Each structure stands twice: as C-alpha cells, then as structure tokens.
C-alpha cells in the first residue's frame, strides 16, 4: 500500500507486526456444537417409511451395501428396526438413532460409523461412497441397515421430518432471509406473535428460544436433523408459532428442505458470503429458493433494492414493502429519534396501523415494516402485532447501547458487511454532535472481497477508524488487516493523517476508542455483536464486545 498507518503505540509501514489476541480469561476452549434438544416422546418410525421419502435412493450403489445393510438379505425392510431419532453428529447419537454419515469437505461421515453404532445407532443413511467405506471397515458391525442415497444431505431433511412427524406442518412457521436484518426481523416477528397471544419459538443467530426457555445457537439455521427435532420439541412444549432465520448456506445445503412455511420474508441483498457462493447471482438464487409457492404459502418481499424487485417479479402474489415505496406496505409520517421512530404503516386495502419502532435508524423502520407486513399477511391482527413490535426491548448485539455513565454514546453492533457498516455509520451520524469512532475487523475464512469495502466504509464515514481483529479463524490476522487497509482511500493513508489506525488487539482497540471519545461523540464497536468468543486456529477464547466495552468505560471513569 505504500502508506504509513499508525498502530496504537507503534508505526506500521506495511510490515507485519505480531498479533496479540485479546482474552477475558486465560482458559482457551475448543468450540463444540451444543447438543440439539430432542423430543421427550419420540415417535418410532420404520425403515420402510424412511425409504419411501428418499428423493434419490440408490439401492444398488455398492455390492452388499444396499438398503438391506451389511448382512444378508440386502433388499428386506428390516421390520424389527424402529428409528426414534436422527443425527449427523456421531458424538450426539443416542440409542435408537439413525446416523446420517454425510460426505464432508475434508472427512466423510462414514469414518465415524463405528462410533455411532457403539453409541446405539440402529441404522445409517449415507451415499454410495459412504456405504463402501462402511462395508470395508474391519470394525463395522454386520447386519446394520444402510439407507443409500445419491444425495444424503438433500434426503436428510425429509427423513428427519418423517422421523419427527413433520412438525413444521403443525406450526405457524415464519422464515426470514436476506443479507442484513434477519436477526432483528425475527425478533420483531416473535414479539408480534407473542402480543397476539401465541406461544412462540425463535431460531436464529443470537439464540434459540422454546417458549420462555433460551438455548445458545451454534448456527443461524441448524442442520436439518437438529432443526426437525427442535421443531418437534417446540410442539411438545406448547409452541404454536415460530420465527426463524433462514441463511443462504442452509438453503443451498438443503437444511431448510421439508419445512412448511406459513410465510417467508426477504429483507435485502448485498455482498456477503462470496467465499461460499460463486457469484451474487448464485447467492440470490439460494435466497430466492425459499419463496417458491411449494415452500412458503405467503411471500413478503422488501423491494428497496433491485434484488428484491427481481424476486417480487417471480412471485406475482407476493406482498411487497419499502419505507418510501412504491410497495404494498409503506411508511408515512415518520418521526425519528435517537432511540427509535414513530410512523404510520400503510398497507393493502387502505389499512393504516400506528407503529412504534423501538430501534433507531431507517433500516430498522424497514425491518419493522416488513415484520408487520408478514404478520398481517398470515392473519395476525395488525394492531396486536404493532403493539408487540413497539414493546420489544431491543435485540442483543444490534445497535445495543452500553451505558456506564459516560458523556458519549457507546454502541455494539453486528455489522459485518460493507452495506451494514455503511448503514450503521449513516444511522449514528445524526444521533451525535461530535465525532464517530469505529472499531472494526473482518472475519477470517469468509468473503475476502468485502474486506477492502468494509475498510473503505469505516475510513470514509467515521471520523476515526480503528481497524482490529475479528475472528481470524485459520487465516493470518495481519493479512486480513492488510486487505482492509487496501480499501482505505489514498487521501486518508498519509503519514500525517490520524483518521485510520491499526490495533490488532481487539480489547486494546476498544480501550483506545474509549480513550479518544469526548462529550457528544460516539464509540461504535462493530462486527461481532452478540458473539461471546474470538476464534483463531480452531480455538475460541472468551470475548464479548459488550463486556469489553463496559470494562473499558469503567476503567476510563475510574482513571
């Protein structure tokens, strides 16, 4: 880059500096997916029923490893075998399970079949390659039924749905997809459903909720086996409606197959996940697959961007929304404030609903408008839905204030795309009279193309940008920072310009932002939001931006 950008405490002439990963405690733990909840009263299911729902059965895929299993009688239905659950993780097998031995990017799940059988698995779902591996394994137990599919990942969803009694068909299930706003919109939907008298479930990035019970979330959208079990547990515990985030990864990997959505909502689309999707068109098509009539009975689509308008053109019966229109749902008479907005939501047929949005920013008006539109579309009373939306106390890690009595605004937000960083800073600007100081990093092993764009947004829209580490994962943290710096405009890269700084230690970066802030300024810590750990080289170290920011505020007040 040729520019000298100042480290906090040292110079940075494009040379690598040792990266210091901030920690809250000396103990490091390897990240492990928490066990998925299971229904207390599983429904035994015969193997013939499971074979019937395979979309791509391959009974002759490998000699002696067809549906009948490893023992003799390769074509029989094994009437004595009853399946009571299903998992793709051999470590979570319980007696009576079907073990889904899926092909992975690096390791085939068939490698762990022996462990699954030892834990009590009574049958296996896999592909021809997996069946061959199982047959060749010297420790494989003979006489175990093996369901062989040409695409076991695709078939896992209908198989899991059959095992758990197709739970989504007995729930009012609402799905949310898009690049930004999924989590907030899901929380708004949940609040509206609860205000209308529903007992609700919530599935998403921040948390999973079954009625009043909260569980940690490992993924935005769980694997199909976990997802179907979770919905079955919701039914057992009295849930009658649920809102869930549906990621593009989940759609592309068939995790959300075999679900029956009463309605689905599209927020927006901008660059993200191009490490997984080859192109923006591929990313869009993954999102769009949720909106076919066979998957979602109703479709509510944000049309503020070209991607939403393209999607709406495919679904003529869709209900559209946009803050300024033209759309079926729009917002009028907006009164915006530092903590939220008041407006009149105008819907189809002359519908008028007074709506309070308890979160700041025009993007949250759009999120609330979309949530109200979907709730009304699926038959929820609009007035009750609006009351619930207005009463939502906030969303963890989304424009979340951290207040320790300091004379400036302190926020934590999940913004981790160029569009989200831009929107965040544009939202904060009118809230303060002073400077905006942003602390921002980019995650490793994710879309590399967005890093310079995020660096550019931070540098140009904030008064001071402190670039730091996020979750490096398997990448070199300095290379991530260099990519962010590459996007900084040339006029901000001079040795005498102090608007862009580099501090690899995230805790030190947050402390530096607090030390810089004066009355009427804003400190914005972005990228990780609600996350409680920082990942590098397969190890997760405790780290919560909200706790670190509060500690820095307390230290500054005491110093």
Short mmCIF file of C-alpha atoms in Angstrom, two decimals, residues 185 188-189 265-267 300-302 320-322 329 355 364-377 389:
data_model
loop_
_atom_site.label_atom_id
_atom_site.label_comp_id
_atom_site.label_asym_id
_atom_site.label_seq_id
_atom_site.Cartn_x
_atom_site.Cartn_y
_atom_site.Cartn_z
CA UNK A 185 -36.73 -9.01 11.93
CA UNK A 188 -39.76 -8.37 15.78
CA UNK A 189 -41.86 -11.22 14.36
CA UNK A 265 -39.82 -12.56 4.27
CA UNK A 266 -36.95 -11.16 2.17
CA UNK A 267 -35.14 -8.18 3.72
CA UNK A 300 -43.42 -10.75 1.76
CA UNK A 301 -40.56 -9.08 -0.10
CA UNK A 302 -38.61 -5.90 0.53
CA UNK A 320 -44.11 -6.00 -1.10
CA UNK A 321 -42.76 -3.42 1.35
CA UNK A 322 -40.45 -0.42 1.20
CA UNK A 329 -46.67 -1.59 2.58
CA UNK A 355 -46.31 1.72 14.59
CA UNK A 364 -34.95 -0.69 11.48
CA UNK A 365 -38.07 1.06 10.20
CA UNK A 366 -37.77 -1.21 7.16
CA UNK A 367 -37.27 -4.27 9.39
CA UNK A 368 -40.33 -3.41 11.49
CA UNK A 369 -42.44 -2.62 8.42
CA UNK A 370 -41.55 -5.97 6.89
CA UNK A 371 -42.32 -7.83 10.11
CA UNK A 372 -45.71 -6.12 10.41
CA UNK A 373 -46.47 -6.87 6.76
CA UNK A 374 -45.70 -10.58 7.16
CA UNK A 375 -47.67 -10.90 10.39
CA UNK A 376 -50.70 -9.23 8.83
CA UNK A 377 -50.37 -11.33 5.69
CA UNK A 389 -43.21 -4.75 17.88
#
